[in-house]
Amino acid sequence: MTVRFDVNGRRAEVAVEPRTSLADCLRHHLGLTGTHLACEHGVCGACTVLVDGEAVRSCLMLAVQAEGRSVVTVEGLSNDAALSPLQAAFRRHHALQCGFCTPGMITTAHALLTEEPDADADRIREVLSGNLCRCTGYVGIVEAVLEARAAYRGHKADAAS
Amino acid sequence: MTGTWFGSRVRRIEDPPLVTGRGRYVDDIHLPDMVHAAFLRSPHAHARLIGIDTATAKAMPGVHAVLTIADLAPHLTEERLPLGFRTRALPDGITPYVLAKDEVVYVGEPVALVIADSRYRAEDAAAAIAVDYEPLPAVPDCRAAVAPGAPRARLAMKSNVLTEFNQEYGDVAGAFAKAAHVFAVKLNQHRGVAHPIEGRGVVARYEAADDRLTLWDSTQQSHEIRSFLGELLNLDENRIRVVAPDVGGGFGCKFILYAEEAALATATRMIGRPIKWIEDRREHFLAAIQERDQVWEMEVAADPDGRLLGARGRMIHDQGAYTPQGINLPYNASTVVPSVYVLPAYRLHVQVVETNRVPVAPVRGAGYPEGCFAMERMLDAVADGLGLDRIEVRRRNLVPAERMPYRTPLLTRAKTPVEYDSGDFPLCQNKALDGIDFASFRARQESARKAGRYIGLGLAHGIKGTGRGPYESGTVRIGRSGKVSVYTGALAMGQGLKTILAQITADQLGVAVDDIEVVAGDTATIPLGLGGFASRQTVTAGSSVHIAAGEVRAKVLKVAANLLEAAESDLELRDGEVRVKGVADMSVSLRDVALVATGMPGYSIPKGVEAGLESNQNFAPESLAYSNGCHAVELEVDVETGQVHFVNYVLVSDSGRLVNPMTADGQLHGGAAHGIGNALFEWMGYDQGAQPLTTTLAEYLMPTAPEIPRFTVIHHESPSPLNPLGVKGIGECGTLPAAAAIVSAIEDALRPFGVRLGEYPVRPHRLLELIRRGTNPQ
């Protein structure tokens, strides 16, 4: 069946089986391989994308459920010219090693800071508790998100788009 | 060598694609005509395989093939995988089959391979395969494996004991005979799952036109995979290319050849289309190697001052159902027991046994955490038994700085002495104690207890043989474009390998790290390589690249001296140019040097210069470079819930000279987090029938951000004399003493309840049980 939704600001129209997960649709039908799959049972958070601005596990959502929605992946939070403040902070604070969990960390942190640009370290740790990382011990990730807060202050309303 | 880049907190060259979603992991590779694989796996821990009916599955839409061992066997030289780290210490016939034959011996063992248009359809078809099993008694754990009358984990074996060996030196009997005090320690060390966030995965493509097999493989050992597949498929290894694309973590579990890789490599030749298989998390629980199930029963002899006289005992190592790789893991565990302490006499009897659990191979630590845990628990037993402070007992037994380098009487597997090449263990301990504010701790603990709060402090040392040989490869090349490239058989799986190799190169050639391309783990780019294991690559690949870059530098200077008509000693390499020092405008670009050195048709290259700006090196360290560390942990136990909260966690690390202190910190953070997982959370459950009980990440708990403390990392750099950079490995070092320090701290916190622990993970319900027992002694 055909599903239509916005991905990273562009209209997508995809023919999928009804059982196709949103993650597989993004990765394999739309070629947006920045969204990663690591557990496929909703625990690890690697596949987190934004659906209408909310952080959502794309492995637990069917592609057909995205009908008419707006989906943003890590590619949609990136531009060719330069790293976003959050991405630059991840690099500066060594918040990634293998990088496999990183897209999910970035989408989750983006959703958090869009809503709560003043989140403190405990709040950041709490929200990121839905995202597993085996490499870093989370130390650099929390530092990076703390530092990126400044970039989200003052434009809370439009940061999610 | 100590230039601008070496020793600096350089931002990683790996990061920009990875933070923007432009990484290229194996599941991101899509080839024309590609089909997808799923494996049918054994639901039984042990059963006879009577028959497999694939007819229904084969007839399903979109299914291209359903293959069993009978289908693959004609294309293989062997039905079983080759043994990694070959050794004569083990019997034949112990490695896994490419697909199960006649018998299944653990839940998760691959039985059949289904290839279909999509993974969805491949899984549908796998579910439609009918297998006739005759269940057999299973061996659920290593204690059961050696019990009288135990069933055999595999019918082909005469015994569950694969091998036994002794590790021994000194007058053990004499030490125990004269000892004032002897204490017993019994330990159940527990296996965990590696759990890189990216599981395993492979894309295999065979091109008949040029008889060439290519694997894109999430592996830690491209060159080894190539050699093993060459053997299995009877293909010259020059016909095989194995490429590790971006690898989403390894932690040991990607350092063997698995059945899935071999089956895909075979099947792509049979069906003539590229095939992709991506491990899902459940499969990772069921079929990726695991480590740390060992039972230890030790005795330790001490004098009245707590000085060690000897240690002896036995250890049973659970090898799981198959042995993919030698005896390195139990061997390491047995040789690291003396650790950083003076232990005059030692004997350990080791039994390596088969069970019907997932096969075992090293997961971040490779036996070192287990040996470390055993020694540290013995020291705690000595201290408690004599009424001494646990840290003071350690201090009294540490190898003093003036005895470095310190040679133990033990031998490595390569038969070289276990000799600690550099370090200052007492100094590292002092730094840890300062870092954790030990001076004020007992007073703080006392007042906390009065307020009904239970805080505890634990300290443990660890030592790890790193930089394991025999060698690693490194090529440095300046191409005709002037671009600097580095190639290595070492494997990048998140450590920042590419950045540190670029740093090492940048200092020699006067270019920025961002202008250097590093290619790791692609067999098409460099002939030899061993890959990522044993915290080895900074030592081995780093040294090779350092030497290679030095040779290229020398060539550049020779050619540039000729071009600039200047003495080599007057030249410097900076910003991609060779300049005459102090003379403006007297310079030549690396590109122009490369052009001359590479040669143009019909023109000559300068006399005495070998063609090409390139050097390939395979640095072979003489012996292991020993990194050491000391963890000091302050934590609080909630006696109502059994939960453990870290108050402070200090990591002192001596991994020699640091190429990049930022990535070194990252390795230690991640290593310690892994150790925290082992100590408090990660339980891989099996029932009495060897059925796994934890096959999701909701059941098997990995530490998340709130559980991990902000570590305080303190580096002490004792250069290793064993390599030109003075470096040592670091990848596994953060893991080693973590469980020992944490368990010791928990006991310290719960001293009023008399809690004693000989196991990990220490989960809340277990602590509550022990606290209650201590509150109401029976």
PDB file of C-alpha atoms in Angstrom, chain B residues 410-619:
ATOM      1  CA  LEU B 410      54.879 -16.795  34.528  1.00  0.00           C
ATOM      2  CA  LEU B 411      54.990 -17.124  30.745  1.00  0.00           C
ATOM      3  CA  THR B 412      52.643 -15.682  28.157  1.00  0.00           C
ATOM      4  CA  ARG B 413      51.090 -17.944  25.530  1.00  0.00           C
ATOM      5  CA  ALA B 414      53.939 -16.877  23.258  1.00  0.00           C
ATOM      6  CA  LYS B 415      56.297 -18.323  25.931  1.00  0.00           C
ATOM      7  CA  THR B 416      57.812 -14.944  26.725  1.00  0.00           C
ATOM      8  CA  PRO B 417      58.049 -13.959  30.398  1.00  0.00           C
ATOM      9  CA  VAL B 418      55.208 -12.007  31.918  1.00  0.00           C
ATOM     10  CA  GLU B 419      57.274  -8.929  32.644  1.00  0.00           C
ATOM     11  CA  TYR B 420      55.738  -5.611  33.607  1.00  0.00           C
ATOM     12  CA  ASP B 421      57.754  -3.211  31.473  1.00  0.00           C
ATOM     13  CA  SER B 422      57.017   0.056  33.242  1.00  0.00           C
ATOM     14  CA  GLY B 423      54.764   1.645  35.836  1.00  0.00           C
ATOM     15  CA  ASP B 424      54.556   2.789  39.430  1.00  0.00           C
ATOM     16  CA  PHE B 425      51.761   0.953  41.180  1.00  0.00           C
ATOM     17  CA  PRO B 426      52.063   2.621  44.628  1.00  0.00           C
ATOM     18  CA  LEU B 427      52.022   6.037  42.976  1.00  0.00           C
ATOM     19  CA  CYS B 428      48.869   5.145  41.047  1.00  0.00           C
ATOM     20  CA  GLN B 429      47.265   3.991  44.266  1.00  0.00           C
ATOM     21  CA  ASN B 430      48.168   7.236  45.993  1.00  0.00           C
ATOM     22  CA  LYS B 431      46.666   9.230  43.158  1.00  0.00           C
ATOM     23  CA  ALA B 432      43.475   7.206  43.414  1.00  0.00           C
ATOM     24  CA  LEU B 433      43.292   7.728  47.171  1.00  0.00           C
ATOM     25  CA  ASP B 434      43.821  11.462  46.788  1.00  0.00           C
ATOM     26  CA  GLY B 435      41.244  11.584  44.025  1.00  0.00           C
ATOM     27  CA  ILE B 436      38.588   9.851  46.109  1.00  0.00           C
ATOM     28  CA  ASP B 437      39.477  11.824  49.264  1.00  0.00           C
ATOM     29  CA  PHE B 438      40.252   8.701  51.227  1.00  0.00           C
ATOM     30  CA  ALA B 439      41.674  10.770  54.073  1.00  0.00           C
ATOM     31  CA  SER B 440      38.225  11.957  55.090  1.00  0.00           C
ATOM     32  CA  PHE B 441      36.286   8.884  54.071  1.00  0.00           C
ATOM     33  CA  ARG B 442      36.059   6.893  57.312  1.00  0.00           C
ATOM     34  CA  ALA B 443      34.745   9.937  59.186  1.00  0.00           C
ATOM     35  CA  ARG B 444      32.215  10.581  56.422  1.00  0.00           C
ATOM     36  CA  GLN B 445      31.187   6.945  56.465  1.00  0.00           C
ATOM     37  CA  GLU B 446      30.710   7.030  60.238  1.00  0.00           C
ATOM     38  CA  SER B 447      28.505  10.099  60.190  1.00  0.00           C
ATOM     39  CA  ALA B 448      26.531   8.755  57.227  1.00  0.00           C
ATOM     40  CA  ARG B 449      25.861   5.535  59.123  1.00  0.00           C
ATOM     41  CA  LYS B 450      24.598   7.526  62.075  1.00  0.00           C
ATOM     42  CA  ALA B 451      22.167   9.166  59.681  1.00  0.00           C
ATOM     43  CA  GLY B 452      21.066   5.746  58.418  1.00  0.00           C
ATOM     44  CA  ARG B 453      22.972   5.964  55.138  1.00  0.00           C
ATOM     45  CA  TYR B 454      25.404   3.316  53.991  1.00  0.00           C
ATOM     46  CA  ILE B 455      28.352   4.506  51.980  1.00  0.00           C
ATOM     47  CA  GLY B 456      31.334   2.370  51.145  1.00  0.00           C
ATOM     48  CA  LEU B 457      34.705   2.661  49.488  1.00  0.00           C
ATOM     49  CA  GLY B 458      36.428   0.068  47.364  1.00  0.00           C
ATOM     50  CA  LEU B 459      39.759   0.097  45.630  1.00  0.00           C
ATOM     51  CA  ALA B 460      41.202  -2.369  43.161  1.00  0.00           C
ATOM     52  CA  HIS B 461      44.190  -2.557  40.868  1.00  0.00           C
ATOM     53  CA  GLY B 462      44.388  -4.110  37.459  1.00  0.00           C
ATOM     54  CA  ILE B 463      47.096  -4.900  34.957  1.00  0.00           C
ATOM     55  CA  LYS B 464      46.694  -5.835  31.323  1.00  0.00           C
ATOM     56  CA  GLY B 465      49.117  -7.154  28.763  1.00  0.00           C
ATOM     57  CA  THR B 466      48.519  -4.935  25.742  1.00  0.00           C
ATOM     58  CA  GLY B 467      49.902  -4.492  22.266  1.00  0.00           C
ATOM     59  CA  ARG B 468      49.821  -8.188  21.533  1.00  0.00           C
ATOM     60  CA  GLY B 469      51.809  -9.246  18.485  1.00  0.00           C
ATOM     61  CA  PRO B 470      53.035 -10.763  16.408  1.00  0.00           C
ATOM     62  CA  TYR B 471      52.709  -7.536  14.388  1.00  0.00           C
ATOM     63  CA  GLU B 472      50.342  -5.085  12.803  1.00  0.00           C
ATOM     64  CA  SER B 473      50.632  -3.462   9.434  1.00  0.00           C
ATOM     65  CA  GLY B 474      50.877   0.188   8.500  1.00  0.00           C
ATOM     66  CA  THR B 475      51.471   1.867   5.164  1.00  0.00           C
ATOM     67  CA  VAL B 476      51.974   5.589   4.707  1.00  0.00           C
ATOM     68  CA  ARG B 477      51.793   6.963   1.194  1.00  0.00           C
ATOM     69  CA  ILE B 478      51.860  10.363  -0.413  1.00  0.00           C
ATOM     70  CA  GLY B 479      50.125   9.938  -3.724  1.00  0.00           C
ATOM     71  CA  ARG B 480      50.819  11.994  -6.818  1.00  0.00           C
ATOM     72  CA  SER B 481      48.065  14.356  -5.765  1.00  0.00           C
ATOM     73  CA  GLY B 482      50.125  15.155  -2.684  1.00  0.00           C
ATOM     74  CA  LYS B 483      47.437  13.642  -0.468  1.00  0.00           C
ATOM     75  CA  VAL B 484      48.688  11.675   2.544  1.00  0.00           C
ATOM     76  CA  SER B 485      47.051   8.301   3.085  1.00  0.00           C
ATOM     77  CA  VAL B 486      47.506   5.707   5.799  1.00  0.00           C
ATOM     78  CA  TYR B 487      46.503   2.075   5.423  1.00  0.00           C
ATOM     79  CA  THR B 488      46.432  -0.548   8.140  1.00  0.00           C
ATOM     80  CA  GLY B 489      45.214  -4.041   8.857  1.00  0.00           C
ATOM     81  CA  ALA B 490      44.212  -2.784  12.290  1.00  0.00           C
ATOM     82  CA  LEU B 491      40.481  -2.379  12.728  1.00  0.00           C
ATOM     83  CA  ALA B 492      38.574   0.770  13.560  1.00  0.00           C
ATOM     84  CA  MET B 493      35.449   0.013  15.562  1.00  0.00           C
ATOM     85  CA  GLY B 494      34.992   3.214  17.493  1.00  0.00           C
ATOM     86  CA  GLN B 495      38.258   3.624  19.368  1.00  0.00           C
ATOM     87  CA  GLY B 496      39.406   6.606  17.311  1.00  0.00           C
ATOM     88  CA  LEU B 497      42.103   4.527  15.633  1.00  0.00           C
ATOM     89  CA  LYS B 498      42.020   6.614  12.468  1.00  0.00           C
ATOM     90  CA  THR B 499      42.529   9.827  14.395  1.00  0.00           C
ATOM     91  CA  ILE B 500      45.507   8.606  16.364  1.00  0.00           C
ATOM     92  CA  LEU B 501      47.176   7.124  13.289  1.00  0.00           C
ATOM     93  CA  ALA B 502      46.616  10.449  11.554  1.00  0.00           C
ATOM     94  CA  GLN B 503      48.137  12.271  14.547  1.00  0.00           C
ATOM     95  CA  ILE B 504      51.217  10.075  14.451  1.00  0.00           C
ATOM     96  CA  THR B 505      51.571  10.677  10.712  1.00  0.00           C
ATOM     97  CA  ALA B 506      50.816  14.390  10.854  1.00  0.00           C
ATOM     98  CA  ASP B 507      53.759  15.089  13.133  1.00  0.00           C
ATOM     99  CA  GLN B 508      56.188  13.460  10.740  1.00  0.00           C
ATOM    100  CA  LEU B 509      54.875  14.937   7.519  1.00  0.00           C
ATOM    101  CA  GLY B 510      53.796  18.389   8.603  1.00  0.00           C
ATOM    102  CA  VAL B 511      50.196  18.117   7.534  1.00  0.00           C
ATOM    103  CA  ALA B 512      46.947  18.523   9.466  1.00  0.00           C
ATOM    104  CA  VAL B 513      45.115  15.408  10.665  1.00  0.00           C
ATOM    105  CA  ASP B 514      42.029  16.421   8.708  1.00  0.00           C
ATOM    106  CA  ASP B 515      44.089  16.250   5.502  1.00  0.00           C
ATOM    107  CA  ILE B 516      45.071  12.628   6.070  1.00  0.00           C
ATOM    108  CA  GLU B 517      42.935   9.762   4.913  1.00  0.00           C
ATOM    109  CA  VAL B 518      43.115   6.611   7.009  1.00  0.00           C
ATOM    110  CA  VAL B 519      41.803   3.305   5.683  1.00  0.00           C
ATOM    111  CA  ALA B 520      41.583   0.457   8.169  1.00  0.00           C
ATOM    112  CA  GLY B 521      40.478  -3.117   7.705  1.00  0.00           C
ATOM    113  CA  ASP B 522      40.184  -3.360   3.929  1.00  0.00           C
ATOM    114  CA  THR B 523      42.199  -6.312   2.665  1.00  0.00           C
ATOM    115  CA  ALA B 524      42.389  -4.772  -0.805  1.00  0.00           C
ATOM    116  CA  THR B 525      44.537  -1.927   0.479  1.00  0.00           C
ATOM    117  CA  ILE B 526      47.191  -3.739   2.502  1.00  0.00           C
ATOM    118  CA  PRO B 527      48.351  -7.336   2.290  1.00  0.00           C
ATOM    119  CA  LEU B 528      48.747  -8.244   5.959  1.00  0.00           C
ATOM    120  CA  GLY B 529      46.854  -7.548   9.135  1.00  0.00           C
ATOM    121  CA  LEU B 530      45.583  -9.097  12.339  1.00  0.00           C
ATOM    122  CA  GLY B 531      42.936  -6.671  13.509  1.00  0.00           C
ATOM    123  CA  GLY B 532      41.465  -5.294  16.704  1.00  0.00           C
ATOM    124  CA  PHE B 533      41.887  -7.333  19.869  1.00  0.00           C
ATOM    125  CA  ALA B 534      43.847  -7.300  23.134  1.00  0.00           C
ATOM    126  CA  SER B 535      44.158  -3.496  23.380  1.00  0.00           C
ATOM    127  CA  ARG B 536      46.872  -3.733  20.784  1.00  0.00           C
ATOM    128  CA  GLN B 537      46.480  -1.302  17.950  1.00  0.00           C
ATOM    129  CA  THR B 538      48.045   1.900  19.268  1.00  0.00           C
ATOM    130  CA  VAL B 539      51.139  -0.114  20.113  1.00  0.00           C
ATOM    131  CA  THR B 540      51.351  -2.237  16.989  1.00  0.00           C
ATOM    132  CA  ALA B 541      49.680  -0.245  14.200  1.00  0.00           C
ATOM    133  CA  GLY B 542      50.729   3.034  15.819  1.00  0.00           C
ATOM    134  CA  SER B 543      54.387   1.996  15.779  1.00  0.00           C
ATOM    135  CA  SER B 544      54.196   0.685  12.213  1.00  0.00           C
ATOM    136  CA  VAL B 545      52.654   3.920  11.006  1.00  0.00           C
ATOM    137  CA  HIS B 546      55.181   5.952  12.984  1.00  0.00           C
ATOM    138  CA  ILE B 547      58.105   4.123  11.398  1.00  0.00           C
ATOM    139  CA  ALA B 548      56.521   4.239   7.945  1.00  0.00           C
ATOM    140  CA  ALA B 549      55.816   7.965   8.218  1.00  0.00           C
ATOM    141  CA  GLY B 550      59.423   8.505   9.279  1.00  0.00           C
ATOM    142  CA  GLU B 551      60.671   6.697   6.185  1.00  0.00           C
ATOM    143  CA  VAL B 552      58.378   8.676   3.924  1.00  0.00           C
ATOM    144  CA  ARG B 553      59.573  11.846   5.601  1.00  0.00           C
ATOM    145  CA  ALA B 554      63.175  10.888   4.885  1.00  0.00           C
ATOM    146  CA  LYS B 555      62.336  10.300   1.220  1.00  0.00           C
ATOM    147  CA  VAL B 556      60.501  13.609   0.994  1.00  0.00           C
ATOM    148  CA  LEU B 557      63.517  15.421   2.419  1.00  0.00           C
ATOM    149  CA  LYS B 558      65.870  13.724   0.006  1.00  0.00           C
ATOM    150  CA  VAL B 559      63.787  14.630  -3.041  1.00  0.00           C
ATOM    151  CA  ALA B 560      63.061  18.150  -1.796  1.00  0.00           C
ATOM    152  CA  ALA B 561      66.743  18.769  -1.069  1.00  0.00           C
ATOM    153  CA  ASN B 562      67.418  17.892  -4.661  1.00  0.00           C
ATOM    154  CA  LEU B 563      64.650  20.160  -5.963  1.00  0.00           C
ATOM    155  CA  LEU B 564      65.505  23.083  -3.700  1.00  0.00           C
ATOM    156  CA  GLU B 565      69.256  22.586  -3.974  1.00  0.00           C
ATOM    157  CA  ALA B 566      69.500  22.780  -0.223  1.00  0.00           C
ATOM    158  CA  ALA B 567      70.876  20.511   2.500  1.00  0.00           C
ATOM    159  CA  GLU B 568      68.305  18.145   4.031  1.00  0.00           C
ATOM    160  CA  SER B 569      69.208  19.461   7.470  1.00  0.00           C
ATOM    161  CA  ASP B 570      68.061  22.930   6.414  1.00  0.00           C
ATOM    162  CA  LEU B 571      64.590  21.710   5.489  1.00  0.00           C
ATOM    163  CA  GLU B 572      61.376  21.476   7.460  1.00  0.00           C
ATOM    164  CA  LEU B 573      57.976  19.958   6.675  1.00  0.00           C
ATOM    165  CA  ARG B 574      55.101  22.300   7.452  1.00  0.00           C
ATOM    166  CA  ASP B 575      51.607  22.898   6.151  1.00  0.00           C
ATOM    167  CA  GLY B 576      51.944  20.455   3.286  1.00  0.00           C
ATOM    168  CA  GLU B 577      55.214  21.949   2.089  1.00  0.00           C
ATOM    169  CA  VAL B 578      58.921  21.408   2.449  1.00  0.00           C
ATOM    170  CA  ARG B 579      60.580  24.706   3.272  1.00  0.00           C
ATOM    171  CA  VAL B 580      64.104  25.916   3.661  1.00  0.00           C
ATOM    172  CA  LYS B 581      64.164  27.076   7.250  1.00  0.00           C
ATOM    173  CA  GLY B 582      64.222  30.824   7.557  1.00  0.00           C
ATOM    174  CA  VAL B 583      64.157  31.505   3.815  1.00  0.00           C
ATOM    175  CA  ALA B 584      60.887  32.927   2.554  1.00  0.00           C
ATOM    176  CA  ASP B 585      59.667  31.557  -0.787  1.00  0.00           C
ATOM    177  CA  MET B 586      62.126  28.668  -0.772  1.00  0.00           C
ATOM    178  CA  SER B 587      59.640  25.830  -0.625  1.00  0.00           C
ATOM    179  CA  VAL B 588      58.172  22.971  -2.573  1.00  0.00           C
ATOM    180  CA  SER B 589      54.768  21.389  -2.043  1.00  0.00           C
ATOM    181  CA  LEU B 590      54.337  17.734  -1.100  1.00  0.00           C
ATOM    182  CA  ARG B 591      52.433  17.405  -4.362  1.00  0.00           C
ATOM    183  CA  ASP B 592      55.457  18.482  -6.375  1.00  0.00           C
ATOM    184  CA  VAL B 593      57.740  16.253  -4.339  1.00  0.00           C
ATOM    185  CA  ALA B 594      55.359  13.359  -4.922  1.00  0.00           C
ATOM    186  CA  LEU B 595      55.237  14.073  -8.626  1.00  0.00           C
ATOM    187  CA  VAL B 596      59.013  13.855  -8.891  1.00  0.00           C
ATOM    188  CA  ALA B 597      59.348  10.853  -6.587  1.00  0.00           C
ATOM    189  CA  THR B 598      56.562   8.945  -8.302  1.00  0.00           C
ATOM    190  CA  GLY B 599      58.068   9.723 -11.669  1.00  0.00           C
ATOM    191  CA  MET B 600      56.653  10.862 -14.966  1.00  0.00           C
ATOM    192  CA  PRO B 601      57.007   8.880 -18.177  1.00  0.00           C
ATOM    193  CA  GLY B 602      60.344   9.645 -19.729  1.00  0.00           C
ATOM    194  CA  TYR B 603      61.736  11.699 -16.858  1.00  0.00           C
ATOM    195  CA  SER B 604      64.225  10.490 -14.309  1.00  0.00           C
ATOM    196  CA  ILE B 605      63.826  10.502 -10.549  1.00  0.00           C
ATOM    197  CA  PRO B 606      66.625  11.803  -8.362  1.00  0.00           C
ATOM    198  CA  LYS B 607      69.572   9.472  -7.821  1.00  0.00           C
ATOM    199  CA  GLY B 608      69.452   7.332  -4.738  1.00  0.00           C
ATOM    200  CA  VAL B 609      65.692   7.751  -4.326  1.00  0.00           C
ATOM    201  CA  GLU B 610      63.498   4.686  -4.520  1.00  0.00           C
ATOM    202  CA  ALA B 611      60.377   5.325  -6.591  1.00  0.00           C
ATOM    203  CA  GLY B 612      57.217   6.331  -4.757  1.00  0.00           C
ATOM    204  CA  LEU B 613      56.639   8.156  -1.503  1.00  0.00           C
ATOM    205  CA  GLU B 614      55.565   5.116   0.409  1.00  0.00           C
ATOM    206  CA  SER B 615      56.584   2.827   3.215  1.00  0.00           C
ATOM    207  CA  ASN B 616      54.980  -0.327   4.523  1.00  0.00           C
ATOM    208  CA  GLN B 617      55.905  -1.563   7.990  1.00  0.00           C
ATOM    209  CA  ASN B 618      54.889  -4.478  10.181  1.00  0.00           C
ATOM    210  CA  PHE B 619      56.117  -3.543  13.631  1.00  0.00           C
TER     211      PHE B 619
END
